[in-house]
């Protein structure tokens, strides 16, 4: 049986599985986490420790049809300015409860399109953040940048505020594909943005590109990747397009008949994968690539790679606080998510309380299973000794768990030495195999294709 037939046999081409940027995944969050509990979790943060902060700006000048993020379109700065005032009030609320001496190891502005903020808005927001929790030494401040919504003045404002990593969404450079997904963005515009960032001292550059888009072929995929490589990004996220029109109604604008088959999606991924590897990028987990000197590559080598809501990261902070509508926070205690609707989030903040509306309190073997899944997603393997060291699970019980999962995937997993290691040809099945360590009922949640 050839490799593709084996992958098909184990469900790669028809399974719907989580991306496992958290465990449990967001569809399993419930009402057990509210504003008072979230407030206590903030107060429990160790004084003088480092945390991560994510700031969500849910506005775009145009709504791309492929996007499933929580965003809203605006051609006016008025709603953006009002939202900025809410963010500042939320920061004031955070400052009331945050223990003394806390600094930021990571600061990320995402969206939406955070670069639609004016230079003055950017300076205002950055200044407010610095009064609540300043950047730590060697901190990373990254911003998602839309090449169609950026200029010299805004880049200067971000650099002055401390931005040292830029993240550019590309998706695909083919004009027909861009028109079909509602995302016009020429190579020339993107190139000009990269040049401007480099000219202002931004040495670290991320880029996102998608496979599985309508009308994509291997030839078009190769052309887009080669254009991307000419920009010399430090790291690349190669995400599979998730067509979920029942969740993101704007995706109904995309003709489903133009989407590649699951088998073709795998070929598209492998085409891009090969080009990145030929150009010297290291494969990071299931969908990232990075230069050998990039922080992700270093973390992978040291066994310190992590996975969170932004994908793979080298951030070691246990606490991530999300600000803004729909943002998710992570603590040792569990997850907390803000109200998704901007109106509900705004109302809560104006009442002087966090808008926490749902989440999850870790219980039972959540921490154990979260580690198993994250380690598998990061390293394609699980070190049995590390698991037994960090969790109260016996050798027979852990071996039984490993053996049960391995039995579901014959010839895909090596259990020698008490470890759980995926064979190279099984890497495309990582999310499918990770699902076997998931104790929650996945039938109640809509997930994306396994490839």
Coordinates of C-alpha atoms in Angstrom, one line a residue, residues 369 372 396-410 413 415 420 433-439:
X369 CA -3.7 15.6 27.7
X372 CA 0.5 15.2 25.1
X396 CA 1.8 0.9 32.8
X397 CA -1.0 3.5 32.4
X398 CA 1.0 5.7 30.0
X399 CA 2.2 2.7 28.0
X400 CA -1.4 1.5 27.7
X401 CA -2.5 4.9 26.4
X402 CA 0.4 5.0 23.9
X403 CA -0.4 1.4 22.8
X404 CA -4.1 2.1 22.4
X405 CA -3.4 5.1 20.1
X406 CA -0.7 3.3 18.2
X407 CA -3.0 0.4 17.5
X408 CA -5.3 2.7 15.6
X409 CA -2.5 3.6 13.2
X410 CA -0.5 0.5 12.3
X413 CA 4.1 5.1 15.2
X415 CA 6.8 3.0 20.7
X420 CA 5.6 7.8 21.2
X433 CA -3.5 11.2 15.7
X434 CA -3.6 14.0 18.3
X435 CA -7.4 13.6 18.4
X436 CA -7.0 10.2 19.9
X437 CA -5.6 11.9 23.1
X438 CA -8.6 14.2 23.2
X439 CA -11.1 13.2 25.9

